[in-house]
């Protein structure tokens, strides 16, 4: 009889554990927060598969370089400059943060290319100094950005004014019908694998008749030189009705996550 130290038993146990991990991940990826990247969730987590998808979509950087997902290596320049100058996006497919970054390139190619181009334009101006406010905004949106897709100006105003109970509780049916959230930040997508109400994105507002990628890129293109992260509205995305269990009135009364800020408001972006 084979013992516990039998290599065949260990291999079978390892395969079974891997299948359980994959099944658990697949179940979590069924959440609607992943809808924007859903067309690519089923592709193999490998550089070859990601590059095949990028080539099929003819993805390019703003500098005109064909986009390629490449293994990490010794850089001649910083990350953003390397992407801009060579088209190479360093990616570890087995790393969920990198994987979601790659999927966001596939889902939002114009937005990602413009974020990269704006970084590349700002870096020489900083001349090695501390990262400026514009690059802070770009990084925050790249990592944790979201789009509030809604034509209902009252609902949009409640987001800008941090009136979360009125928005997500008192008007929850209206929110479900008329407000759609699209998460574009790859770090937020990684965090969402373990949902909790403290996950907050930074959002801009677009109309339902706009293409999400085109609208986000157009918004970025209009940013003034002095833009800062305050251009983006904080948004506790797991307050969206139905995105977490037990969303009763007490859930939205938890000020750690749904703190209202009287007198504060964000731009009508």
mmCIF file of C-alpha atoms in Angstrom:
data_model
loop_
_atom_site.group_PDB
_atom_site.id
_atom_site.type_symbol
_atom_site.label_atom_id
_atom_site.label_comp_id
_atom_site.label_asym_id
_atom_site.label_seq_id
_atom_site.Cartn_x
_atom_site.Cartn_y
_atom_site.Cartn_z
ATOM 1 C CA UNK A 1 0.000 0.000 0.000
ATOM 2 C CA UNK A 2 1.304 3.411 -0.897
ATOM 3 C CA UNK A 3 2.226 5.573 2.068
ATOM 4 C CA UNK A 4 1.668 9.270 2.642
ATOM 5 C CA UNK A 5 5.171 9.971 1.327
ATOM 6 C CA UNK A 6 4.444 8.278 -2.023
ATOM 7 C CA UNK A 7 5.296 10.835 -4.780
ATOM 8 C CA UNK A 8 2.230 9.795 -6.793
ATOM 9 C CA UNK A 9 -0.071 10.546 -3.862
ATOM 10 C CA UNK A 10 1.609 13.892 -3.315
ATOM 11 C CA UNK A 11 1.171 14.805 -6.983
ATOM 12 C CA UNK A 12 -2.509 13.813 -6.934
ATOM 13 C CA UNK A 13 -3.058 15.822 -3.752
ATOM 14 C CA UNK A 14 -1.327 18.840 -5.285
ATOM 15 C CA UNK A 15 -3.485 18.618 -8.434
ATOM 16 C CA UNK A 16 -6.650 18.332 -6.337
ATOM 17 C CA UNK A 17 -5.641 21.360 -4.264
ATOM 18 C CA UNK A 18 -4.933 23.351 -7.440
ATOM 19 C CA UNK A 19 -8.367 22.450 -8.827
ATOM 20 C CA UNK A 20 -10.006 23.613 -5.593
ATOM 21 C CA UNK A 21 -8.121 26.922 -5.789
ATOM 22 C CA UNK A 22 -9.148 27.365 -9.431
ATOM 23 C CA UNK A 23 -12.790 26.582 -8.620
ATOM 24 C CA UNK A 24 -12.768 29.068 -5.743
ATOM 25 C CA UNK A 25 -11.232 31.760 -7.956
ATOM 26 C CA UNK A 26 -13.753 31.087 -10.721
ATOM 27 C CA UNK A 27 -16.616 31.468 -8.252
ATOM 28 C CA UNK A 28 -15.296 34.828 -7.056
ATOM 29 C CA UNK A 29 -14.812 36.031 -10.626
ATOM 30 C CA UNK A 30 -18.544 35.564 -11.236
ATOM 31 C CA UNK A 31 -19.141 38.817 -9.322
ATOM 32 C CA UNK A 32 -20.423 41.684 -11.522
ATOM 33 C CA UNK A 33 -17.429 43.839 -10.600
ATOM 34 C CA UNK A 34 -15.523 41.739 -13.174
ATOM 35 C CA UNK A 35 -17.977 42.292 -16.020
ATOM 36 C CA UNK A 36 -15.698 44.692 -17.916
ATOM 37 C CA UNK A 37 -12.893 42.124 -18.145
ATOM 38 C CA UNK A 38 -15.167 39.087 -18.390
ATOM 39 C CA UNK A 39 -14.521 38.451 -22.125
ATOM 40 C CA UNK A 40 -10.888 37.647 -21.239
ATOM 41 C CA UNK A 41 -11.292 35.822 -17.935
ATOM 42 C CA UNK A 42 -11.335 32.461 -19.658
ATOM 43 C CA UNK A 43 -8.047 32.796 -21.502
ATOM 44 C CA UNK A 44 -5.050 30.848 -20.301
ATOM 45 C CA UNK A 45 -2.943 32.685 -17.756
ATOM 46 C CA UNK A 46 0.204 32.773 -19.859
ATOM 47 C CA UNK A 47 2.187 35.391 -21.758
ATOM 48 C CA UNK A 48 1.459 33.570 -25.013
ATOM 49 C CA UNK A 49 -2.305 33.748 -24.503
ATOM 50 C CA UNK A 50 -2.221 37.386 -23.395
ATOM 51 C CA UNK A 51 -0.065 38.347 -26.363
ATOM 52 C CA UNK A 52 -2.349 36.488 -28.763
ATOM 53 C CA UNK A 53 -5.289 38.500 -27.417
ATOM 54 C CA UNK A 54 -3.326 41.762 -27.658
ATOM 55 C CA UNK A 55 -2.263 40.986 -31.226
ATOM 56 C CA UNK A 56 -5.814 40.058 -32.242
ATOM 57 C CA UNK A 57 -7.013 43.435 -30.952
ATOM 58 C CA UNK A 58 -4.052 45.258 -32.567
ATOM 59 C CA UNK A 59 -3.225 46.947 -29.262
ATOM 60 C CA UNK A 60 -0.642 49.713 -29.371
ATOM 61 C CA UNK A 61 0.816 52.259 -27.030
ATOM 62 C CA UNK A 62 0.225 55.954 -27.697
ATOM 63 C CA UNK A 63 3.761 56.014 -29.135
ATOM 64 C CA UNK A 64 2.662 53.507 -31.787
ATOM 65 C CA UNK A 65 4.474 50.469 -30.406
ATOM 66 C CA UNK A 66 2.671 47.115 -30.613
ATOM 67 C CA UNK A 67 1.727 46.135 -27.082
ATOM 68 C CA UNK A 68 3.437 43.005 -25.766
ATOM 69 C CA UNK A 69 3.333 41.332 -22.382
ATOM 70 C CA UNK A 70 6.888 40.408 -21.444
ATOM 71 C CA UNK A 71 8.546 38.686 -18.476
ATOM 72 C CA UNK A 72 10.145 40.969 -15.902
ATOM 73 C CA UNK A 73 13.763 41.745 -16.615
ATOM 74 C CA UNK A 74 16.427 44.357 -16.157
ATOM 75 C CA UNK A 75 15.030 47.697 -17.255
ATOM 76 C CA UNK A 76 16.989 50.412 -19.011
ATOM 77 C CA UNK A 77 14.290 52.883 -17.978
ATOM 78 C CA UNK A 78 11.440 53.039 -15.492
ATOM 79 C CA UNK A 79 8.314 50.955 -15.936
ATOM 80 C CA UNK A 80 6.177 53.601 -17.649
ATOM 81 C CA UNK A 81 8.973 54.744 -19.969
ATOM 82 C CA UNK A 82 9.716 51.158 -20.944
ATOM 83 C CA UNK A 83 6.076 50.571 -21.868
ATOM 84 C CA UNK A 84 5.941 53.817 -23.844
ATOM 85 C CA UNK A 85 9.254 53.343 -25.651
ATOM 86 C CA UNK A 86 9.139 49.598 -26.359
ATOM 87 C CA UNK A 87 5.524 48.469 -25.935
ATOM 88 C CA UNK A 88 6.666 45.865 -23.409
ATOM 89 C CA UNK A 89 4.455 45.506 -20.321
ATOM 90 C CA UNK A 90 6.275 43.460 -17.692
ATOM 91 C CA UNK A 91 3.849 40.753 -16.599
ATOM 92 C CA UNK A 92 3.905 37.709 -14.336
ATOM 93 C CA UNK A 93 0.755 35.853 -15.467
ATOM 94 C CA UNK A 94 0.600 33.793 -12.276
ATOM 95 C CA UNK A 95 0.519 37.017 -10.232
ATOM 96 C CA UNK A 96 -3.075 38.237 -9.882
ATOM 97 C CA UNK A 97 -2.104 41.916 -9.764
ATOM 98 C CA UNK A 98 -0.208 41.620 -13.055
ATOM 99 C CA UNK A 99 -2.905 39.443 -14.597
ATOM 100 C CA UNK A 100 -5.626 41.992 -13.884
ATOM 101 C CA UNK A 101 -3.374 44.733 -15.246
ATOM 102 C CA UNK A 102 -3.063 42.790 -18.491
ATOM 103 C CA UNK A 103 -6.825 42.217 -18.658
ATOM 104 C CA UNK A 104 -7.398 45.944 -18.166
ATOM 105 C CA UNK A 105 -5.110 46.654 -21.125
ATOM 106 C CA UNK A 106 -7.328 44.354 -23.180
ATOM 107 C CA UNK A 107 -10.568 45.890 -21.896
ATOM 108 C CA UNK A 108 -9.545 49.575 -21.842
ATOM 109 C CA UNK A 109 -6.710 49.955 -24.371
ATOM 110 C CA UNK A 110 -7.214 53.666 -25.098
ATOM 111 C CA UNK A 111 -7.404 54.563 -21.426
ATOM 112 C CA UNK A 112 -4.360 52.514 -20.464
ATOM 113 C CA UNK A 113 -2.325 53.839 -23.400
ATOM 114 C CA UNK A 114 -3.139 57.438 -22.514
ATOM 115 C CA UNK A 115 -2.339 56.921 -18.828
ATOM 116 C CA UNK A 116 1.034 55.558 -19.908
ATOM 117 C CA UNK A 117 1.635 58.416 -22.374
ATOM 118 C CA UNK A 118 0.829 61.065 -19.770
ATOM 119 C CA UNK A 119 3.214 59.409 -17.307
ATOM 120 C CA UNK A 120 5.925 59.304 -19.973
ATOM 121 C CA UNK A 121 5.440 62.999 -20.750
ATOM 122 C CA UNK A 122 5.591 64.026 -17.089
ATOM 123 C CA UNK A 123 8.592 61.964 -15.990
ATOM 124 C CA UNK A 124 11.239 64.102 -17.801
ATOM 125 C CA UNK A 125 9.667 67.267 -16.384
ATOM 126 C CA UNK A 126 10.027 65.922 -12.866
ATOM 127 C CA UNK A 127 13.757 65.352 -13.418
ATOM 128 C CA UNK A 128 13.974 62.764 -10.676
ATOM 129 C CA UNK A 129 12.033 64.827 -8.165
ATOM 130 C CA UNK A 130 9.059 63.560 -6.210
ATOM 131 C CA UNK A 131 6.120 62.399 -8.335
ATOM 132 C CA UNK A 132 3.770 65.292 -9.047
ATOM 133 C CA UNK A 133 0.025 65.611 -8.527
ATOM 134 C CA UNK A 134 -0.881 64.710 -12.109
ATOM 135 C CA UNK A 135 1.042 61.446 -11.927
ATOM 136 C CA UNK A 136 -0.543 60.766 -8.543
ATOM 137 C CA UNK A 137 -3.948 61.086 -10.208
ATOM 138 C CA UNK A 138 -2.903 58.813 -13.079
ATOM 139 C CA UNK A 139 -1.567 56.157 -10.706
ATOM 140 C CA UNK A 140 -4.640 56.259 -8.486
ATOM 141 C CA UNK A 141 -6.975 55.922 -11.467
ATOM 142 C CA UNK A 142 -4.872 53.173 -13.051
ATOM 143 C CA UNK A 143 -4.864 51.172 -9.817
ATOM 144 C CA UNK A 144 -8.312 51.966 -8.423
ATOM 145 C CA UNK A 145 -10.340 53.839 -11.011
ATOM 146 C CA UNK A 146 -14.020 53.361 -11.722
ATOM 147 C CA UNK A 147 -16.638 54.829 -14.025
ATOM 148 C CA UNK A 148 -20.061 55.865 -12.800
ATOM 149 C CA UNK A 149 -22.257 55.304 -15.842
ATOM 150 C CA UNK A 150 -25.431 57.227 -15.131
ATOM 151 C CA UNK A 151 -27.658 59.867 -16.719
ATOM 152 C CA UNK A 152 -29.627 60.479 -13.522
ATOM 153 C CA UNK A 153 -28.120 63.701 -12.220
ATOM 154 C CA UNK A 154 -29.647 63.345 -8.775
ATOM 155 C CA UNK A 155 -27.912 60.003 -8.279
ATOM 156 C CA UNK A 156 -24.639 61.435 -9.588
ATOM 157 C CA UNK A 157 -24.967 64.355 -7.182
ATOM 158 C CA UNK A 158 -25.416 61.997 -4.235
ATOM 159 C CA UNK A 159 -22.126 60.303 -5.161
ATOM 160 C CA UNK A 160 -20.320 63.647 -5.369
ATOM 161 C CA UNK A 161 -21.765 64.739 -2.033
ATOM 162 C CA UNK A 162 -20.960 61.477 -0.182
ATOM 163 C CA UNK A 163 -24.606 60.850 0.687
ATOM 164 C CA UNK A 164 -24.272 57.091 0.686
ATOM 165 C CA UNK A 165 -27.348 56.094 2.672
ATOM 166 C CA UNK A 166 -29.591 58.219 0.486
ATOM 167 C CA UNK A 167 -27.963 56.794 -2.621
ATOM 168 C CA UNK A 168 -27.455 53.110 -1.913
ATOM 169 C CA UNK A 169 -30.246 52.513 0.603
ATOM 170 C CA UNK A 170 -33.096 54.977 0.098
ATOM 171 C CA UNK A 171 -32.754 54.898 -3.702
ATOM 172 C CA UNK A 172 -31.384 51.397 -4.128
ATOM 173 C CA UNK A 173 -33.941 50.306 -6.755
ATOM 174 C CA UNK A 174 -33.314 53.461 -8.754
ATOM 175 C CA UNK A 175 -29.571 52.892 -8.502
ATOM 176 C CA UNK A 176 -29.954 49.328 -9.798
ATOM 177 C CA UNK A 177 -31.962 50.569 -12.767
ATOM 178 C CA UNK A 178 -30.109 53.743 -13.702
ATOM 179 C CA UNK A 179 -26.542 53.588 -12.376
ATOM 180 C CA UNK A 180 -23.894 51.150 -13.570
ATOM 181 C CA UNK A 181 -20.379 50.895 -12.131
ATOM 182 C CA UNK A 182 -17.432 49.891 -14.305
ATOM 183 C CA UNK A 183 -14.177 49.218 -12.463
ATOM 184 C CA UNK A 184 -11.081 49.957 -14.542
ATOM 185 C CA UNK A 185 -8.438 49.805 -11.807
ATOM 186 C CA UNK A 186 -6.505 46.556 -11.776
ATOM 187 C CA UNK A 187 -5.565 46.760 -8.085
ATOM 188 C CA UNK A 188 -9.221 47.241 -7.171
ATOM 189 C CA UNK A 189 -10.100 44.122 -9.173
ATOM 190 C CA UNK A 190 -7.482 42.168 -7.266
ATOM 191 C CA UNK A 191 -8.764 43.489 -3.926
ATOM 192 C CA UNK A 192 -12.316 42.569 -4.900
ATOM 193 C CA UNK A 193 -11.436 38.878 -4.758
ATOM 194 C CA UNK A 194 -11.913 39.371 -1.005
ATOM 195 C CA UNK A 195 -14.914 41.731 -0.957
ATOM 196 C CA UNK A 196 -15.392 44.079 1.945
ATOM 197 C CA UNK A 197 -17.152 47.445 2.203
ATOM 198 C CA UNK A 198 -13.902 49.342 2.778
ATOM 199 C CA UNK A 199 -12.747 48.921 -0.828
ATOM 200 C CA UNK A 200 -12.981 52.390 -2.336
ATOM 201 C CA UNK A 201 -12.400 53.378 -5.943
ATOM 202 C CA UNK A 202 -11.832 56.834 -7.416
ATOM 203 C CA UNK A 203 -14.471 57.587 -10.004
ATOM 204 C CA UNK A 204 -15.374 59.807 -12.894
ATOM 205 C CA UNK A 205 -18.815 60.152 -14.436
ATOM 206 C CA UNK A 206 -19.871 59.214 -17.969
ATOM 207 C CA UNK A 207 -23.169 58.964 -19.814
ATOM 208 C CA UNK A 208 -24.771 55.625 -20.709
ATOM 209 C CA UNK A 209 -24.547 56.427 -24.425
ATOM 210 C CA UNK A 210 -20.747 56.756 -24.262
ATOM 211 C CA UNK A 211 -18.196 54.019 -24.845
ATOM 212 C CA UNK A 212 -16.474 53.482 -21.497
ATOM 213 C CA UNK A 213 -12.933 53.249 -22.833
ATOM 214 C CA UNK A 214 -13.317 56.197 -25.202
ATOM 215 C CA UNK A 215 -14.993 58.373 -22.567
ATOM 216 C CA UNK A 216 -12.361 57.677 -19.909
ATOM 217 C CA UNK A 217 -9.553 58.383 -22.376
ATOM 218 C CA UNK A 218 -11.240 61.620 -23.471
ATOM 219 C CA UNK A 219 -11.541 62.716 -19.839
ATOM 220 C CA UNK A 220 -7.854 62.033 -19.261
ATOM 221 C CA UNK A 221 -6.932 63.945 -22.417
ATOM 222 C CA UNK A 222 -8.720 67.038 -21.088
ATOM 223 C CA UNK A 223 -6.871 67.102 -17.772
ATOM 224 C CA UNK A 224 -5.090 70.397 -17.104
ATOM 225 C CA UNK A 225 -1.423 70.399 -16.163
ATOM 226 C CA UNK A 226 -2.251 71.117 -12.529
ATOM 227 C CA UNK A 227 -4.773 68.294 -12.141
ATOM 228 C CA UNK A 228 -4.707 66.365 -8.880
ATOM 229 C CA UNK A 229 -6.423 63.284 -7.414
ATOM 230 C CA UNK A 230 -9.201 65.575 -6.193
ATOM 231 C CA UNK A 231 -10.573 65.447 -9.736
ATOM 232 C CA UNK A 232 -11.812 61.939 -8.900
ATOM 233 C CA UNK A 233 -14.769 61.157 -6.648
ATOM 234 C CA UNK A 234 -14.280 58.552 -3.875
ATOM 235 C CA UNK A 235 -16.676 55.641 -4.334
ATOM 236 C CA UNK A 236 -17.214 52.705 -1.921
ATOM 237 C CA UNK A 237 -18.026 50.277 -4.718
ATOM 238 C CA UNK A 238 -19.260 47.442 -2.512
ATOM 239 C CA UNK A 239 -22.046 49.692 -1.347
ATOM 240 C CA UNK A 240 -23.662 49.162 -4.741
ATOM 241 C CA UNK A 241 -26.955 47.315 -4.090
ATOM 242 C CA UNK A 242 -26.521 43.571 -4.447
ATOM 243 C CA UNK A 243 -22.729 43.574 -4.527
ATOM 244 C CA UNK A 244 -22.419 42.296 -0.952
ATOM 245 C CA UNK A 245 -24.718 40.251 1.288
ATOM 246 C CA UNK A 246 -26.575 41.723 4.261
ATOM 247 C CA UNK A 247 -26.855 45.225 2.834
ATOM 248 C CA UNK A 248 -29.468 46.428 5.283
ATOM 249 C CA UNK A 249 -29.829 49.932 6.691
ATOM 250 C CA UNK A 250 -27.279 49.199 9.412
ATOM 251 C CA UNK A 251 -24.738 48.194 6.768
ATOM 252 C CA UNK A 252 -24.850 51.684 5.248
ATOM 253 C CA UNK A 253 -24.797 53.349 8.681
ATOM 254 C CA UNK A 254 -21.257 52.057 9.266
ATOM 255 C CA UNK A 255 -19.269 55.301 9.120
ATOM 256 C CA UNK A 256 -15.922 53.552 8.706
ATOM 257 C CA UNK A 257 -16.971 52.736 5.161
ATOM 258 C CA UNK A 258 -19.819 55.111 4.314
ATOM 259 C CA UNK A 259 -18.756 58.319 5.999
ATOM 260 C CA UNK A 260 -20.728 61.308 4.842
ATOM 261 C CA UNK A 261 -18.892 64.590 4.450
ATOM 262 C CA UNK A 262 -21.275 67.548 4.726
ATOM 263 C CA UNK A 263 -20.225 70.492 2.616
ATOM 264 C CA UNK A 264 -17.909 68.418 0.419
ATOM 265 C CA UNK A 265 -18.501 67.787 -3.246
ATOM 266 C CA UNK A 266 -16.476 66.670 -6.227
ATOM 267 C CA UNK A 267 -16.386 68.140 -9.732
ATOM 268 C CA UNK A 268 -19.078 67.217 -12.224
ATOM 269 C CA UNK A 269 -16.660 65.230 -14.367
#
